[in-house]
Coordinates of N, CA and C in Angstrom, one line a residue:
M1 N 6.6 137.7 -35.0 CA 5.6 137.6 -36.0 C 6.1 136.8 -37.2
L2 N 7.4 136.9 -37.6 CA 8.0 136.2 -38.6 C 7.9 134.6 -38.2
Q3 N 8.3 134.3 -37.1 CA 8.2 132.9 -36.7 C 6.8 132.3 -36.8
R4 N 5.8 133.0 -36.2 CA 4.5 132.7 -36.3 C 4.0 132.5 -37.8
A5 N 4.2 133.6 -38.6 CA 3.8 133.4 -40.1 C 4.5 132.3 -40.7
A6 N 5.8 131.9 -40.4 CA 6.5 130.8 -41.1 C 5.9 129.6 -40.6
R7 N 5.5 129.4 -39.3 CA 4.9 128.1 -38.9 C 3.6 128.0 -39.5
L8 N 2.7 129.0 -39.5 CA 1.5 128.9 -40.3 C 1.5 128.6 -41.7
W9 N 2.6 129.3 -42.3 CA 2.8 129.0 -43.8 C 3.2 127.6 -44.0
R10 N 4.0 127.0 -43.2 CA 4.4 125.6 -43.2 C 3.1 124.6 -43.1
R11 N 2.4 124.9 -42.0 CA 1.2 124.2 -41.8 C 0.3 124.2 -43.0
E12 N 0.0 125.3 -43.6 CA -0.9 125.4 -44.8 C -0.2 124.7 -46.0
A13 N 1.1 125.0 -46.2 CA 1.7 124.3 -47.3 C 1.7 122.8 -47.2
N14 N 2.0 122.2 -46.0 CA 1.9 120.8 -45.8 C 0.5 120.2 -46.1
Y15 N -0.5 121.0 -45.7 CA -1.8 120.6 -46.1 C -2.1 120.6 -47.5
E16 N -1.7 121.6 -48.2 CA -1.7 121.7 -49.7 C -1.0 120.5 -50.4
L17 N 0.1 120.1 -49.8 CA 0.9 119.1 -50.3 C 0.6 117.6 -50.1
R18 N -0.5 117.6 -49.3 CA -0.9 116.2 -48.8 C -1.1 115.2 -49.9
D19 N -1.6 115.6 -51.0 CA -1.9 114.6 -52.1 C -0.5 114.2 -52.7
F20 N 0.6 114.9 -52.5 CA 1.9 114.6 -53.0 C 2.6 113.5 -52.1
R21 N 2.1 113.4 -50.9 CA 2.7 112.5 -49.7 C 4.1 113.1 -49.5
L22 N 4.3 114.5 -49.6 CA 5.6 115.1 -49.4 C 5.3 116.1 -48.5
S23 N 6.3 116.4 -47.5 CA 6.1 117.7 -46.7 C 6.8 118.9 -47.2
E24 N 6.6 120.0 -46.7 CA 7.1 121.3 -47.3 C 8.7 121.1 -47.2
S25 N 9.2 120.5 -46.1 CA 10.7 120.5 -46.0 C 11.3 119.5 -47.1
I26 N 10.6 118.6 -47.5 CA 11.1 117.6 -48.6 C 10.9 118.3 -50.0
T27 N 10.1 119.2 -50.2 CA 9.9 119.9 -51.4 C 11.0 120.9 -51.7
G28 N 11.7 121.4 -50.7 CA 12.7 122.4 -50.8 C 13.8 122.0 -51.9
P29 N 14.4 120.7 -51.7 CA 15.4 120.3 -52.7 C 14.8 120.2 -54.1
I30 N 13.6 119.6 -54.2 CA 13.0 119.4 -55.5 C 12.9 120.8 -56.2
W31 N 12.3 121.7 -55.4 CA 12.3 123.1 -56.0 C 13.5 123.7 -56.4
A32 N 14.6 123.6 -55.5 CA 15.8 124.3 -55.9 C 16.5 123.7 -57.0
I33 N 16.6 122.3 -57.1 CA 17.1 121.6 -58.3 C 16.4 122.0 -59.5
S34 N 15.1 122.0 -59.5 CA 14.3 122.2 -60.6 C 14.5 123.8 -61.1
K35 N 14.7 124.6 -60.2 CA 15.0 126.1 -60.6 C 16.4 126.4 -61.0
F36 N 17.4 125.7 -60.3 CA 18.7 126.1 -60.4 C 19.6 125.0 -61.2
G37 N 19.0 123.8 -61.4 CA 19.7 122.7 -61.9 C 20.5 121.9 -61.0
A38 N 21.1 120.9 -61.5 CA 21.9 120.0 -60.7 C 23.0 120.6 -60.0
M39 N 23.1 120.3 -58.7 CA 24.2 121.0 -57.9 C 24.6 120.1 -56.9
R40 N 25.8 120.5 -56.4 CA 26.5 119.8 -55.2 C 25.6 119.9 -53.9
Q41 N 25.8 118.8 -53.2 CA 25.0 118.7 -52.0 C 25.2 119.9 -51.1
K42 N 26.4 120.3 -50.9 CA 26.7 121.6 -50.1 C 26.0 122.8 -50.7
E43 N 26.0 123.0 -51.9 CA 25.2 124.1 -52.6 C 23.7 124.0 -52.4
L44 N 23.3 122.8 -52.5 CA 21.8 122.6 -52.3 C 21.4 122.9 -50.8
A45 N 22.3 122.5 -49.9 CA 21.9 122.9 -48.4 C 21.9 124.3 -48.3
E46 N 22.8 125.1 -48.9 CA 22.9 126.6 -48.8 C 21.6 127.2 -49.5
H47 N 21.3 126.6 -50.6 CA 20.1 127.2 -51.4 C 18.8 127.1 -50.5
I48 N 18.6 126.0 -49.9 CA 17.3 125.7 -49.1 C 17.5 126.1 -47.7
G49 N 18.8 126.5 -47.1 CA 18.9 127.1 -45.8 C 18.9 125.9 -44.7
I50 N 19.4 124.8 -45.0 CA 19.4 123.8 -43.9 C 20.8 123.2 -43.8
E51 N 21.1 122.6 -42.7 CA 22.3 122.0 -42.4 C 22.6 120.7 -43.3
G52 N 23.8 120.4 -43.5 CA 24.2 119.3 -44.4 C 23.5 117.9 -43.9
N53 N 23.7 117.6 -42.6 CA 23.2 116.4 -42.1 C 21.7 116.3 -42.2
S54 N 20.9 117.4 -42.0 CA 19.4 117.3 -42.4 C 19.2 117.0 -43.8
L55 N 20.0 117.6 -44.7 CA 19.8 117.4 -46.2 C 20.0 116.0 -46.4
V56 N 21.0 115.3 -45.8 CA 21.3 113.9 -46.2 C 20.1 113.0 -45.9
R57 N 19.4 113.2 -44.8 CA 18.2 112.4 -44.5 C 17.2 112.7 -45.6
I58 N 16.9 114.0 -45.9 CA 16.0 114.3 -47.0 C 16.2 113.7 -48.3
L59 N 17.5 113.8 -48.7 CA 18.0 113.1 -50.0 C 17.9 111.6 -49.9
D60 N 18.1 111.1 -48.8 CA 17.9 109.6 -48.6 C 16.4 109.3 -49.0
E61 N 15.4 110.1 -48.4 CA 14.1 109.9 -48.7 C 13.7 110.1 -50.1
L62 N 14.2 111.2 -50.7 CA 13.9 111.5 -52.1 C 14.5 110.5 -53.1
E63 N 15.6 110.0 -52.8 CA 16.2 108.9 -53.5 C 15.4 107.6 -53.5
A64 N 15.0 107.3 -52.3 CA 14.1 106.1 -52.1 C 12.9 106.2 -52.9
E65 N 12.4 107.4 -53.0 CA 11.2 107.6 -53.8 C 11.4 107.8 -55.3
G66 N 12.6 107.6 -55.7 CA 12.9 107.7 -57.1 C 12.9 109.1 -57.7
L67 N 13.0 110.2 -56.8 CA 12.9 111.6 -57.3 C 14.2 112.2 -57.6
V68 N 15.2 111.8 -56.9 CA 16.6 112.4 -57.2 C 17.7 111.3 -57.2
V69 N 18.7 111.7 -57.8 CA 19.9 110.7 -57.9 C 21.1 111.4 -57.5
R70 N 22.0 110.8 -56.7 CA 23.3 111.4 -56.3 C 24.4 110.7 -57.2
K71 N 25.1 111.6 -57.8 CA 26.1 111.1 -58.7 C 27.5 111.6 -58.2
S72 N 28.5 110.6 -58.3 CA 29.9 111.0 -58.0 C 30.4 112.0 -59.0
M73 N 31.3 113.0 -58.6 CA 31.8 113.9 -59.4 C 33.3 113.5 -59.8
P74 N 33.6 113.5 -61.1 CA 34.9 113.0 -61.5 C 36.0 113.8 -60.9
E75 N 35.9 115.2 -60.7 CA 37.0 116.0 -60.3 C 37.1 116.0 -58.7
D76 N 36.0 115.5 -58.0 CA 36.1 115.3 -56.6 C 35.2 114.2 -56.1
R77 N 35.8 113.1 -55.9 CA 35.1 111.8 -55.7 C 34.3 111.9 -54.4
R78 N 34.7 112.9 -53.4 CA 33.9 113.0 -52.2 C 32.6 113.7 -52.4
A79 N 32.6 114.6 -53.3 CA 31.4 115.5 -53.5 C 30.3 114.7 -54.5
R80 N 29.1 115.0 -54.1 CA 28.0 114.3 -54.9 C 27.3 115.4 -55.6
L81 N 26.9 115.1 -56.9 CA 26.0 116.1 -57.7 C 24.6 115.5 -57.5
I82 N 23.6 116.4 -57.2 CA 22.3 116.0 -56.9 C 21.5 116.4 -58.2
E83 N 20.8 115.4 -58.8 CA 20.0 115.7 -60.0 C 18.6 115.2 -59.7
L84 N 17.7 115.9 -60.4 CA 16.3 115.2 -60.4 C 16.1 114.2 -61.4
T85 N 15.4 113.1 -61.1 CA 15.1 112.0 -62.1 C 14.0 112.6 -62.9
A86 N 13.6 111.8 -63.9 CA 12.5 112.0 -64.7 C 11.2 112.2 -63.9
A87 N 11.1 111.2 -63.0 CA 9.9 111.3 -62.0 C 10.0 112.5 -61.1
G88 N 11.2 112.9 -60.7 CA 11.4 114.1 -60.0 C 11.1 115.4 -60.7
R89 N 11.4 115.4 -62.0 CA 11.1 116.6 -62.8 C 9.5 116.7 -62.9
R90 N 8.9 115.5 -63.2 CA 7.4 115.6 -63.1 C 6.7 116.1 -62.0
V91 N 7.4 115.6 -60.8 CA 6.8 116.1 -59.5 C 7.1 117.6 -59.3
A92 N 8.2 118.1 -59.8 CA 8.6 119.5 -59.6 C 7.5 120.3 -60.4
V93 N 7.2 119.9 -61.6 CA 6.1 120.7 -62.3 C 4.7 120.7 -61.6
E94 N 4.3 119.6 -61.1 CA 3.1 119.4 -60.4 C 3.1 120.2 -59.2
L95 N 4.2 120.1 -58.5 CA 4.5 121.0 -57.2 C 4.4 122.5 -57.5
E96 N 4.9 122.9 -58.6 CA 5.0 124.4 -58.8 C 3.4 124.9 -59.1
Q97 N 2.8 124.0 -59.9 CA 1.3 124.3 -60.2 C 0.6 124.5 -58.9
S98 N 0.6 123.4 -58.0 CA -0.1 123.3 -56.9 C 0.2 124.5 -56.0
L99 N 1.5 124.8 -55.8 CA 1.9 125.9 -54.9 C 1.6 127.2 -55.5
R100 N 1.6 127.5 -56.7 CA 1.2 128.7 -57.3 C -0.4 128.9 -56.8
G101 N -1.1 128.0 -57.0 CA -2.6 128.0 -56.5 C -2.7 128.3 -55.0
F102 N -1.8 127.6 -54.2 CA -1.8 127.8 -52.7 C -1.5 129.3 -52.4
I103 N -0.4 129.9 -53.1 CA 0.1 131.1 -52.8 C -1.1 132.2 -53.2
S104 N -1.6 131.9 -54.4 CA -2.6 132.9 -54.8 C -3.9 132.9 -53.9
S105 N -4.2 131.7 -53.4 CA -5.4 131.6 -52.5 C -5.0 132.3 -51.1
L106 N -3.8 132.1 -50.6 CA -3.3 132.6 -49.3 C -3.2 134.2 -49.4
L107 N -2.6 134.7 -50.6 CA -2.4 136.1 -50.7 C -3.3 136.7 -51.6
G108 N -4.4 136.1 -51.9 CA -5.3 136.7 -52.9 C -6.1 138.0 -52.4
N109 N -6.2 138.1 -51.2 CA -6.9 139.3 -50.7 C -5.9 140.5 -50.3
A110 N -4.7 140.2 -50.5 CA -3.6 141.3 -50.2 C -3.4 142.1 -51.4
D111 N -3.1 143.3 -51.1 CA -2.8 144.4 -52.2 C -1.5 144.0 -52.7
P112 N -1.5 143.9 -54.1 CA -0.1 143.4 -54.8 C 1.0 144.3 -54.3
A113 N 0.8 145.6 -54.1 CA 1.9 146.5 -53.7 C 2.4 146.0 -52.2
D114 N 1.6 145.6 -51.5 CA 1.9 145.1 -50.0 C 2.7 143.7 -50.1
V115 N 2.3 142.9 -51.1 CA 3.0 141.6 -51.3 C 4.4 141.9 -51.8
Q116 N 4.6 142.8 -52.7 CA 5.9 143.2 -53.2 C 6.7 143.8 -52.2
A117 N 6.1 144.7 -51.3 CA 6.9 145.3 -50.2 C 7.4 144.2 -49.2
A118 N 6.5 143.3 -48.9 CA 6.8 142.2 -48.0 C 8.0 141.4 -48.6
Q119 N 8.0 141.1 -49.8 CA 9.0 140.3 -50.4 C 10.3 141.1 -50.3
R120 N 10.3 142.3 -50.5 CA 11.5 143.1 -50.4 C 12.1 143.2 -49.1
I121 N 11.2 143.3 -48.1 CA 11.7 143.2 -46.7 C 12.2 141.9 -46.3
L122 N 11.6 140.8 -46.6 CA 12.1 139.5 -46.5 C 13.5 139.3 -47.1
T123 N 13.6 139.8 -48.3 CA 14.9 139.7 -49.0 C 16.0 140.4 -48.3
V124 N 15.7 141.6 -47.7 CA 16.7 142.4 -46.9 C 17.1 141.4 -45.6
I125 N 16.1 140.9 -45.0 CA 16.3 140.2 -43.8 C 17.3 138.9 -44.2
I126 N 16.9 138.2 -45.3 CA 17.6 137.1 -45.7 C 19.1 137.5 -46.1
N127 N 19.2 138.5 -46.8 CA 20.5 139.0 -47.3 C 21.4 139.4 -46.1
E128 N 20.9 140.1 -45.2 CA 21.6 140.6 -44.0 C 22.0 139.4 -43.1
A129 N 21.1 138.4 -42.9 CA 21.4 137.2 -42.1 C 22.5 136.4 -42.7
N130 N 22.5 136.4 -44.1 CA 23.5 135.6 -44.8 C 24.8 136.3 -44.6
R131 N 24.8 137.6 -44.8 CA 26.0 138.4 -44.7 C 26.7 138.3 -43.4
R132 N 25.8 138.3 -42.3 CA 26.3 138.1 -40.9 C 26.8 136.6 -40.7
A133 N 26.3 135.7 -41.3 CA 26.7 134.3 -41.1 C 28.0 134.1 -41.8
E134 N 28.4 134.8 -42.8 CA 29.6 134.7 -43.5 C 30.8 135.2 -42.8
R135 N 30.5 136.2 -41.9 CA 31.6 136.8 -41.0 C 32.1 135.9 -39.9
D136 N 31.2 135.0 -39.6 CA 31.5 133.9 -38.5 C 32.4 132.9 -39.1

């Protein structure tokens, strides 16, 4: 059920994001950097739950669009700090507004208590999966 819901969610989110010419997977880094601030590439991959090599391709695309910039870090020249550009910050604001409307329309008929319960359950699943991944 979770896989089906995730697939349908992505499909609808991609439709909602069509005017931005960005896919749901591309918006993850924009959202995370906007919410948590500039961060190392490895931290960003962890925040959005993807592998590092997948993130590199996404960052290449975002950098080509002028939405992010990768900066060398003085204390570790191998590490890259990922920041939003001014254009990236503008897109982040527009994305948030668009996705708020999308979420409201998708969950508008749901009882708020049910939405909160679902969020709690999903948080438990995510936290437990992360805990298990750390043991490996």
